[in-house]
Coordinates of C-alpha atoms and ligand atoms in Angstrom, one line a residue:
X21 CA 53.4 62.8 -128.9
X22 CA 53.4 64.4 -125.5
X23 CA 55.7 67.6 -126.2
X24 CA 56.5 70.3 -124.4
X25 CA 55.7 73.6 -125.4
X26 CA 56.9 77.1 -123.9
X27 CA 53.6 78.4 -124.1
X28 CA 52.1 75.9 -122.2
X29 CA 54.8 76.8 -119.1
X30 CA 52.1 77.5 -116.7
X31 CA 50.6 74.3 -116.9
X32 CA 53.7 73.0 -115.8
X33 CA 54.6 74.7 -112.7
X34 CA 57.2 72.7 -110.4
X35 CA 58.0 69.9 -113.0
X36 CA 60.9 68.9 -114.9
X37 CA 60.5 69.8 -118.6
X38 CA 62.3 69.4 -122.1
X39 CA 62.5 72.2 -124.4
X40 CA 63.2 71.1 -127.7
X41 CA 64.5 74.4 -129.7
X42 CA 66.8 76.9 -130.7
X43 CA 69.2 79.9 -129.5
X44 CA 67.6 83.2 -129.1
X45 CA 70.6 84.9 -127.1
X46 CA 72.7 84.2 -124.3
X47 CA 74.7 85.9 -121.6
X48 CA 76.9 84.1 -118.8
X49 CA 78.3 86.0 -115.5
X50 CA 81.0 83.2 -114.3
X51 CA 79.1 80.7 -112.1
X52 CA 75.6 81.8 -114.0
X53 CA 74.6 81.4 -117.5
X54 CA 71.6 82.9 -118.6
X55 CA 69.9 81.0 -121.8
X56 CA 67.2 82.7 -124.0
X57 CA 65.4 79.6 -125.8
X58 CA 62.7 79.8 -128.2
X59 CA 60.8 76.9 -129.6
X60 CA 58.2 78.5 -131.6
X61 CA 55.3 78.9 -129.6
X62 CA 57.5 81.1 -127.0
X63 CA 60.5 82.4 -125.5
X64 CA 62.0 81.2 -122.3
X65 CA 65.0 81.5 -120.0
X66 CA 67.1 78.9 -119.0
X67 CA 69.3 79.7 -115.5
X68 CA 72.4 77.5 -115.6
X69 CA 74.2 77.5 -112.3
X70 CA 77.2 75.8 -111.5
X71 CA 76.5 72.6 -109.1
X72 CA 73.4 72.5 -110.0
X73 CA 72.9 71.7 -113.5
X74 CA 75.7 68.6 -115.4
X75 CA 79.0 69.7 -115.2
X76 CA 79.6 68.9 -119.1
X77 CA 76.0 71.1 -120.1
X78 CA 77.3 74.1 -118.1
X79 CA 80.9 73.6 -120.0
X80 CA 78.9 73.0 -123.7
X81 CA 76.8 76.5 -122.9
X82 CA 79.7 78.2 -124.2
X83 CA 79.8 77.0 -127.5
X84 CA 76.1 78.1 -128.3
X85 CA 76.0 80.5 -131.3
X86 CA 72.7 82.2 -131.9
X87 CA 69.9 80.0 -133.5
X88 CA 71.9 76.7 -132.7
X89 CA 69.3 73.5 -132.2
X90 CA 69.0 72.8 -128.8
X91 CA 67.5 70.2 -126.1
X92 CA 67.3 71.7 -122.4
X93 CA 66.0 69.6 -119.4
X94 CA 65.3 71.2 -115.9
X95 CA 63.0 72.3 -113.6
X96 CA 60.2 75.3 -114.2
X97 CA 59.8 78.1 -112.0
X98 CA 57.9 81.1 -111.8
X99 CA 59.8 84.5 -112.4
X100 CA 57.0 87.4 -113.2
X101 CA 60.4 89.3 -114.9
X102 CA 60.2 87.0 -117.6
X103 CA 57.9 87.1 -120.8
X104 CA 55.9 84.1 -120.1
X105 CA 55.9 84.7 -116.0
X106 CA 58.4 81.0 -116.1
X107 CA 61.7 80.4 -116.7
X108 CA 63.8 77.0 -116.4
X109 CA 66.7 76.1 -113.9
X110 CA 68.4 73.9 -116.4
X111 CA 69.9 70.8 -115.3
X112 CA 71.1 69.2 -118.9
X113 CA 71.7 71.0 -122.2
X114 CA 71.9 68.7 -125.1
X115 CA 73.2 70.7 -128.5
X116 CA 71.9 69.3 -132.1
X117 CA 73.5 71.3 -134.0
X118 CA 75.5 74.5 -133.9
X119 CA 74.4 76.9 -136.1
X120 CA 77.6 79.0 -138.3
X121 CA 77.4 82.6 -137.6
X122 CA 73.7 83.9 -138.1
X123 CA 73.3 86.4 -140.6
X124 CA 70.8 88.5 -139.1
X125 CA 71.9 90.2 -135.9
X126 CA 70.0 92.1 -133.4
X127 CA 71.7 95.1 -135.1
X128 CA 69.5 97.1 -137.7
X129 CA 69.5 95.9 -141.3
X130 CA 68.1 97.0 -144.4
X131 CA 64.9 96.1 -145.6
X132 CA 66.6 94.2 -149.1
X133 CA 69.0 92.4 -146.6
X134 CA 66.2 91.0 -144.4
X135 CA 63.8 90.4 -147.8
X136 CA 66.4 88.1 -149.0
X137 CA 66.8 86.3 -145.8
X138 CA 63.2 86.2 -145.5
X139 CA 63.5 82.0 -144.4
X140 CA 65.3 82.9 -141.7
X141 CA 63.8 86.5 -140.9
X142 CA 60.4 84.7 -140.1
X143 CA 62.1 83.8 -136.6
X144 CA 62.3 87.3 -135.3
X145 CA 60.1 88.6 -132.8
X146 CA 58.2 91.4 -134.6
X147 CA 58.0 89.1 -138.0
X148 CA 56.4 85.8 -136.0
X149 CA 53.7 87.9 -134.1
X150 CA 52.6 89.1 -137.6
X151 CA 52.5 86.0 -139.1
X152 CA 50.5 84.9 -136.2
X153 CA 48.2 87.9 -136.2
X154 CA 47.7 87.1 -140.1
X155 CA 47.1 83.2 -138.8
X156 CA 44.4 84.0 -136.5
X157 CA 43.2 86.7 -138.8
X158 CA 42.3 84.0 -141.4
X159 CA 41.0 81.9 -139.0
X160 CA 38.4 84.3 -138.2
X161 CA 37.4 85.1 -141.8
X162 CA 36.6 81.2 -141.7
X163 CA 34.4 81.2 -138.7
X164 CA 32.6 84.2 -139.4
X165 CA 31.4 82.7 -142.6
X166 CA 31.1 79.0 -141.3
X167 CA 29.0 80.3 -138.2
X168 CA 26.8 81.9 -140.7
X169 CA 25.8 78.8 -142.6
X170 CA 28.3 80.1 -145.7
X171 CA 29.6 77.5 -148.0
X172 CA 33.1 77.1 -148.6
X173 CA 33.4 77.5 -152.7
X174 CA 37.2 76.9 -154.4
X175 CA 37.3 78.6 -157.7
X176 CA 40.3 77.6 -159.8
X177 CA 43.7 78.9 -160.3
X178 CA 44.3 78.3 -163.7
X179 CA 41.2 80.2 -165.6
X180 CA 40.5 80.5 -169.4
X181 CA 39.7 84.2 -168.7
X182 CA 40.1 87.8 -166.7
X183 CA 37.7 89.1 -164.2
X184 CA 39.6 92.1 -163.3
X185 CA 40.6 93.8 -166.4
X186 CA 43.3 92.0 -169.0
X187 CA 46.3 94.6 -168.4
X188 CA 47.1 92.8 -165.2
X189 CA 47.2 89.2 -165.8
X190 CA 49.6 86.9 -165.6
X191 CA 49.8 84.3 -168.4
X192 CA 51.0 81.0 -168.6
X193 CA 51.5 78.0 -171.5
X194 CA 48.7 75.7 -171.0
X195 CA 49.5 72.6 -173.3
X196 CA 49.0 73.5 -176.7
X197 CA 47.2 76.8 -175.6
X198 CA 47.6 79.4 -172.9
X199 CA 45.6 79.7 -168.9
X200 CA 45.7 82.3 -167.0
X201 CA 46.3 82.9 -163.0
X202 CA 43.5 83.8 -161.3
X203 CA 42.6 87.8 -160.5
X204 CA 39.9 86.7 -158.7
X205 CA 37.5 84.1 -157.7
X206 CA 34.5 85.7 -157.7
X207 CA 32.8 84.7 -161.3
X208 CA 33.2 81.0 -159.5
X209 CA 31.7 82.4 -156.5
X210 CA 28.5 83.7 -158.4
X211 CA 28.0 80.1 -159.6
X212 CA 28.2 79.0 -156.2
X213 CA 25.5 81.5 -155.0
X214 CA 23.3 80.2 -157.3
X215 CA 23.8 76.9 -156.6
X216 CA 24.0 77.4 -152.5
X217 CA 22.5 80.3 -151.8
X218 CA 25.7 81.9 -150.1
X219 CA 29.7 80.8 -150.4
X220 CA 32.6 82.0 -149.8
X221 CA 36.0 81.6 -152.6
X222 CA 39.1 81.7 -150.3
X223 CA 42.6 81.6 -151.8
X224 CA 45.6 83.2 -153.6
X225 CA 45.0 85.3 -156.7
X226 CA 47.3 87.0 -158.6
X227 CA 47.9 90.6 -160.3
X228 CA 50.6 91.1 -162.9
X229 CA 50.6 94.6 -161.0
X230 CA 53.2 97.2 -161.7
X231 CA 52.7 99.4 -158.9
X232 CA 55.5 99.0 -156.6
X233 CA 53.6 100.6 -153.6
X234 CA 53.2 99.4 -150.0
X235 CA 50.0 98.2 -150.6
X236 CA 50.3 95.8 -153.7
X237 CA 51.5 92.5 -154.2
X238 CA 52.0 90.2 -157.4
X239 CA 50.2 87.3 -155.4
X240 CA 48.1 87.7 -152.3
X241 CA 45.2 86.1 -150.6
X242 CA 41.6 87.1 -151.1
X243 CA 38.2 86.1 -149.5
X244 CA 35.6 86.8 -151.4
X245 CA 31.4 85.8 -150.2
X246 CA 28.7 85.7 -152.8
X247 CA 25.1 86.1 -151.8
X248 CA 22.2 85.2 -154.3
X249 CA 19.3 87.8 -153.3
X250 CA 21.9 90.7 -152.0
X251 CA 21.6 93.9 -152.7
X252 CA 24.2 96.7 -152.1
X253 CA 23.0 97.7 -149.2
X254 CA 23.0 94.1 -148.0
X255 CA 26.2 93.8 -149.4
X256 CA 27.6 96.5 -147.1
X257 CA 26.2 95.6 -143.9
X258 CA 27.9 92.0 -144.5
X259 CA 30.6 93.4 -145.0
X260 CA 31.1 95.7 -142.2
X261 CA 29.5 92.6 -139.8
X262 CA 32.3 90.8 -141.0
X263 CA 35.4 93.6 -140.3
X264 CA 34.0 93.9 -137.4
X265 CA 34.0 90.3 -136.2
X266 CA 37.4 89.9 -137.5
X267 CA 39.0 92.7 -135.8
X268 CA 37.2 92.2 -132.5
X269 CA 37.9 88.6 -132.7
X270 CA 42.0 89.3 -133.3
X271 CA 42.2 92.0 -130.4
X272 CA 40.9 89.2 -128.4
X273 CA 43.0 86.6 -129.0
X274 CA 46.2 88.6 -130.2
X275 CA 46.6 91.1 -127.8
X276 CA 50.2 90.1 -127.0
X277 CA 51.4 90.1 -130.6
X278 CA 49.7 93.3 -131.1
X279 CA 52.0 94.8 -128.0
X280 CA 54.9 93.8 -129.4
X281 CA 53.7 94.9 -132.8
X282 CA 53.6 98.3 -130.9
X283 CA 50.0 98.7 -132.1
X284 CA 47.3 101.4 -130.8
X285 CA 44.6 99.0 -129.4
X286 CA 42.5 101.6 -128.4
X287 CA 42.5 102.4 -132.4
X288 CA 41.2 98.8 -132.8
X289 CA 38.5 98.8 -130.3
X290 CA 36.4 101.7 -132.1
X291 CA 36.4 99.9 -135.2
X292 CA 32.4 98.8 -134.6
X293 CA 29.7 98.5 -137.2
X294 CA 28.2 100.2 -138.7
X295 CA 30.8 102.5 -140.7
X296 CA 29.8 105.5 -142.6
X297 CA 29.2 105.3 -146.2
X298 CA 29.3 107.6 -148.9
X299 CA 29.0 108.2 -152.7
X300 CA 31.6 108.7 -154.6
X301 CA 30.2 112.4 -156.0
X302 CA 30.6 113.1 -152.1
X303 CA 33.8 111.7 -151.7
X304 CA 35.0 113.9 -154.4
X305 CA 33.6 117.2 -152.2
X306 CA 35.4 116.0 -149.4
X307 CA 38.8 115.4 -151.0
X308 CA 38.5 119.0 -153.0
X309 CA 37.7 120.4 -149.2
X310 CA 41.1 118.8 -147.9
X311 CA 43.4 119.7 -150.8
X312 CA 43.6 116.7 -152.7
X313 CA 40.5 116.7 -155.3
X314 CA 40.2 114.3 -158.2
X315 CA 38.1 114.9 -161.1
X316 CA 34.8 112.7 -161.6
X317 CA 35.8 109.8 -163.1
X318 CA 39.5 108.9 -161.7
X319 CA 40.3 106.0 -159.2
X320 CA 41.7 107.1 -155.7
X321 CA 45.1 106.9 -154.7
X322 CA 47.3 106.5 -151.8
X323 CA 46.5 110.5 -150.8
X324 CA 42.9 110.5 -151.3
X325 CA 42.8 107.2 -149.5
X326 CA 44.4 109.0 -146.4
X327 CA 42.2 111.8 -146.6
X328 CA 39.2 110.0 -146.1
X329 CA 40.6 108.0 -143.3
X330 CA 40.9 111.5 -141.6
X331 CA 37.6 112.4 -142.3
X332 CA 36.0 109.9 -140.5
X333 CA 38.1 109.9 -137.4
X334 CA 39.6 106.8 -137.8
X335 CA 36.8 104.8 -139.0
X336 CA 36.9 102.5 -142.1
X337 CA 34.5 104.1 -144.7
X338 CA 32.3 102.4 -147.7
X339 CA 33.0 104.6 -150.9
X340 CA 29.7 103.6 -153.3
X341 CA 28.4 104.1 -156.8
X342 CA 31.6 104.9 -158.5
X343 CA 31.5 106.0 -162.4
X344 CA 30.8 103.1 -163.9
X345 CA 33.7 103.5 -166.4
X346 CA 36.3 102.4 -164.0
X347 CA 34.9 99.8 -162.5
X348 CA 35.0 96.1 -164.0
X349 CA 32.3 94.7 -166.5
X350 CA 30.3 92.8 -163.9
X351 CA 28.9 95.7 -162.2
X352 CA 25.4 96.5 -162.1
X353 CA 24.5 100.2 -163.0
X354 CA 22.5 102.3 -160.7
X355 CA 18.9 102.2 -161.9
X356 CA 18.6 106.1 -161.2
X357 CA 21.6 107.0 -163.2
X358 CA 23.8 104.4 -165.2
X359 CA 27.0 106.7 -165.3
X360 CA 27.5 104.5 -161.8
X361 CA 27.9 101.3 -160.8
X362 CA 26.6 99.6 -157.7
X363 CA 30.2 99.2 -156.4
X364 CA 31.5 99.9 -152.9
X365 CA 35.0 99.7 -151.6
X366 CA 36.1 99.9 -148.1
X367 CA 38.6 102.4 -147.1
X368 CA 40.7 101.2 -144.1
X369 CA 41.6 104.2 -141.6
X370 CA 45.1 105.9 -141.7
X371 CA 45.9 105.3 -145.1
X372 CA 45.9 101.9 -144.9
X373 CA 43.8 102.5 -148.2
X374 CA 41.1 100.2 -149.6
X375 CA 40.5 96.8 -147.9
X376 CA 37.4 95.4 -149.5
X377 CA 36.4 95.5 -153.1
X378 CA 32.7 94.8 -153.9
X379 CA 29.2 95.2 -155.2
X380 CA 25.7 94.0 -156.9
X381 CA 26.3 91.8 -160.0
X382 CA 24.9 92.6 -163.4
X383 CA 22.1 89.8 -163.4
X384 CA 20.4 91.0 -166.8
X385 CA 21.5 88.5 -169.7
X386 CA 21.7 91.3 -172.8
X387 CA 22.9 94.4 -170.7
X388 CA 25.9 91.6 -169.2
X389 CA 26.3 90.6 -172.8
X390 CA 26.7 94.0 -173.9
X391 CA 29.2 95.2 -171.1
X392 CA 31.4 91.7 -172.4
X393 CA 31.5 93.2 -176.3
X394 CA 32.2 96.7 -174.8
X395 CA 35.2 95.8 -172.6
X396 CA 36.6 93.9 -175.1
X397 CA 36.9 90.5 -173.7
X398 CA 36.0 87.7 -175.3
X399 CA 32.7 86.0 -175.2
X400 CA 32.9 82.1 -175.7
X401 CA 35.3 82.0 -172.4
X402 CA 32.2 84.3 -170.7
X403 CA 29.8 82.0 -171.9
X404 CA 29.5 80.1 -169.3
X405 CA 29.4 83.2 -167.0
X406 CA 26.3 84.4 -168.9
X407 CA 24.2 81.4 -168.6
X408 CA 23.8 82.1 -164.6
X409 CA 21.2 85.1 -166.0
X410 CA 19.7 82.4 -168.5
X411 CA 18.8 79.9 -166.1
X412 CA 16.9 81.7 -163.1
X413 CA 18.9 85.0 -162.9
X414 CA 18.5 86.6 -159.3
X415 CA 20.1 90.2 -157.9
X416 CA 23.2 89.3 -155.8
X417 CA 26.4 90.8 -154.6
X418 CA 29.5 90.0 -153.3
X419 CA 33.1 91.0 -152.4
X420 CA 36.6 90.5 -151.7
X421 CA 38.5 91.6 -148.9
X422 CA 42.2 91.5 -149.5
X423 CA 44.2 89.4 -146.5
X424 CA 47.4 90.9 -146.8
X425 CA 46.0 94.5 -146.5
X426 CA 44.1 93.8 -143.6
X427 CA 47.0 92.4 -141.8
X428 CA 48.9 94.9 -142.8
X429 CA 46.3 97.5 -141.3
X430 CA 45.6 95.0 -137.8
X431 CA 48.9 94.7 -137.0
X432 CA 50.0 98.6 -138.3
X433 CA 53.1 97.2 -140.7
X434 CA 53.6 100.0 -142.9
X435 CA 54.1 97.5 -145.4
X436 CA 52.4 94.4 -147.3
X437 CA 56.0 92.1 -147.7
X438 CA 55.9 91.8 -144.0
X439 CA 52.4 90.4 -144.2
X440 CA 52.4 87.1 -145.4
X441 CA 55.6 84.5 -145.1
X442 CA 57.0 85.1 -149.0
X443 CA 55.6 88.1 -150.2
X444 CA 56.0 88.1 -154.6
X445 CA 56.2 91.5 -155.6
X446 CA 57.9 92.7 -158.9
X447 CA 61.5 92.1 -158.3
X448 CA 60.7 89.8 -155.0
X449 CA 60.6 86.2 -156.2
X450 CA 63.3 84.6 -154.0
X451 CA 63.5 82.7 -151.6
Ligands
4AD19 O1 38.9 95.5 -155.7 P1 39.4 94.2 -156.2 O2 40.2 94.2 -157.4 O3 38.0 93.3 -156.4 C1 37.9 92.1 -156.9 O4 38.8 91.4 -157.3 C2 36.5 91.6 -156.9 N1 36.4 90.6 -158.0 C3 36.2 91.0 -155.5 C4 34.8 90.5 -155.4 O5 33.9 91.3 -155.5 N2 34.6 89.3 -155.2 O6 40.2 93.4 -155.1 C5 39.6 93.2 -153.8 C6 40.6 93.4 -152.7 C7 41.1 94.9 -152.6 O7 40.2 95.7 -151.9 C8 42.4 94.7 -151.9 O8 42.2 94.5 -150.5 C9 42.9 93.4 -152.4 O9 41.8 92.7 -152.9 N3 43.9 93.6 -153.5 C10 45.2 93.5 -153.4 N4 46.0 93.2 -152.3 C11 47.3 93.2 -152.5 N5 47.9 93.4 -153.6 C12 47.2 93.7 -154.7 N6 47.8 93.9 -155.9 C13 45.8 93.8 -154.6 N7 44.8 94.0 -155.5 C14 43.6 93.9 -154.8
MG20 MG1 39.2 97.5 -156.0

């Protein structure tokens, strides 16, 4: 297949082309018919003079509705006005099909109207260069962990047991018993380090959240490396490496999409390793000092999230060694003080709020035992879980970085459904 593709216009200057694609807009001024033609990869105009292009094309131009399946032949040209510096002076217009009256117009509509038209949404300008900023974002994640000798690791869907807590799973019938849907891949990951040295577990997980915030979704897509021999510190410096590859990387390559995302690239370009990192007792002085204190012991939300984001001019920042009662059984506890837990999340600038979720691993057989009983879960479906600190238990760490977030924060959409193609939220499960 020898296709034509819009973006691939200045490859093509002088030739005769084929655009196989759709209706973006039109206008026609008498003898001159201007046609705005995507086919996916671009958008491009087509110049239909009279005389010069078929007498029946220049005729079927007016029967073009918006979206309507097109094929346009004709000559490219350069014209600097135009978004991809070409545009086409059409000599045949073949229609496919003509599309009834589109229901989303260049007028504004409201977020539930666009949300249910979501399969047709994902043609829009602003929607496809996020999707494609989330595409290349994803390809990134991969390289930077295939450069680095990482093994790709799939953990399962369908689990026996929760990682995350049990108040947010989803469950489903499994035969004559019951599975649940992922929260996370990282136990799976941990086996992996052991076996590999370092992996990475990349795919959808799932949270039976009930938070309807901008930040949270019912399903969303999570990367998460495991390193046997890690500590936190080592955990953090990966991790930053990484965010920084990724969002140098996208700049790069994305540029365009960012500009018409409308996003501050300078904003982007500052976000270099390393990032500042504090504990959690500090955090707390510095959220008391900007009016939105917590007491020790409570999670940060959406306001304390911004705060920090201020405080470090616009930096992400690593939050570590939170109170280990609000963290997840799998933590280690600080060997100077085990009210915390070798945790650290990341904190994405501007209240995009936390990013990464992370830390060293409990490797000691009776105190991970113990932390099973005392959060309540239980231990056959663990059992397996356990016997990585039977058979040659090493320190290691890991974490996850959230996709959807970190699109959402790349791309500056103030909100996770325009993130990923379907978003599933709590009353979002169609189309
Ligand atoms: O902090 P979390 O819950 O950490 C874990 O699941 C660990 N087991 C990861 C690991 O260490 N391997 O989730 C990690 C990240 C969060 O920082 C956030 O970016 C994202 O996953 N996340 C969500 N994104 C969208 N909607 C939700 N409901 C999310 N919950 C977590
Ligand atoms: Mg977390």
């Amino acid at each position: 297949m020898n296709r034509f593709y819009i973006e691939n216009a200045s490859k093509f200057d002088g030739q005769t082309v084929t655009v196989k694609g759709w209706v973006y807009g039109k206008r026609s001024s008498g003898k001159i018919k201007f046609l705005q033609m995507r086919d996916g990869t671009g958008i491009m105009q087509g110049v239909f003079v009279k005389g010069e292009c078929e007498d029946a094309s220049f005729e079927e131009f007016d029967k073009l509705t918006q979206e309507s399946s097109l094929i346009v032949t004709g000559t490219l040209r350069k014209e600097p006005r135009s978004p991809g510096g070409y545009e086409m002076g059409v000599k045949s217009l073949k229609i496919h099909q003509i599309a009834e009256p589109y229901p989303i117009s260049p007028k504004e509509h409201g977020v539930e109207f666009l949300m249910e038209h979501r399969h047709l949404w994902v043609r829009s300008s602003k929607q496809h260069a996020a999707l494609r900023v989330r595409w290349e974002i994803i390809r990134a994640i991969r390289e930077f962990f295939d450069n680095q000798g990482f093994v790709l690791f799939d953990a399962p869907i369908l689990t026996p047991s929760s990682c995350e807590g049990t108040s947010t799973l989803f469950e489903t019938p499994y035969f004559d018993g019951k599975a649940f849907l992922t929260q996370s891949g990282q136990l799976y990951g941990e086996v992996g380090a052991m076996a590999f040295g370092k992996v990475y577990v990349f795919g959808p997980t799932f949270r039976a959240e009930k938070s309807k915030t901008r930040k949270h979704l019912t399903e969303f897509w999570m990367v998460e490396p495991e390193v046997a021999w890690n500590d936190l510190n080592d955990n953090m410096e990966l991790a930053e490496k990484f965010v920084e590859y990724v969002v140098q990387t996208v700049l790069a390559r994305r540029a365009p999409e960012l500009k018409i995302l409308e996003r501050d690239l300078a904003k982007l370009e500052k976000i270099r390793a390393p990032f500042p990192r504090i504990r959690y007792d500090e955090a707390l002085k510095v959220l008391e000092k900007r009016g939105v204190g917590v007491p020790w012991g409570e999670d940060f939300g959406a306001p304390q999230e911004s705060a920090l984001g201020e405080e470090f001019g616009g930096m992400p920042v690593f939050v570590h060694r939170f109170p280990a009662r609000i963290k997840a059984f799998y933590f280690k506890k600080d060997p100077e003080d085990a009210r915390y837990a070798l945790g650290c999340d990341l904190i994405a600038p501007d209240g995009y709020g936390e990013i990464i979720g992370g830390g060293q691993r409990e490797e000691s057989y009776e105190t991970l035992k113990r932390a099973v009983e005392e959060h309540r879960l239980p231990f056959d479906d663990y059992q397996w879980y356990l016997d990585l600190r039977r058979y040659g238990s090493v320190p290691h760490s890991g974490f996850g970085l959230g996709v959807e977030r970190t699109v959402a924060w790349i791309c500056g959409l103030d909100h996770v459904r325009e993130t990923i193609p379907f978003p599933r939220m709590i009353h979002t499960l169609r189309p």
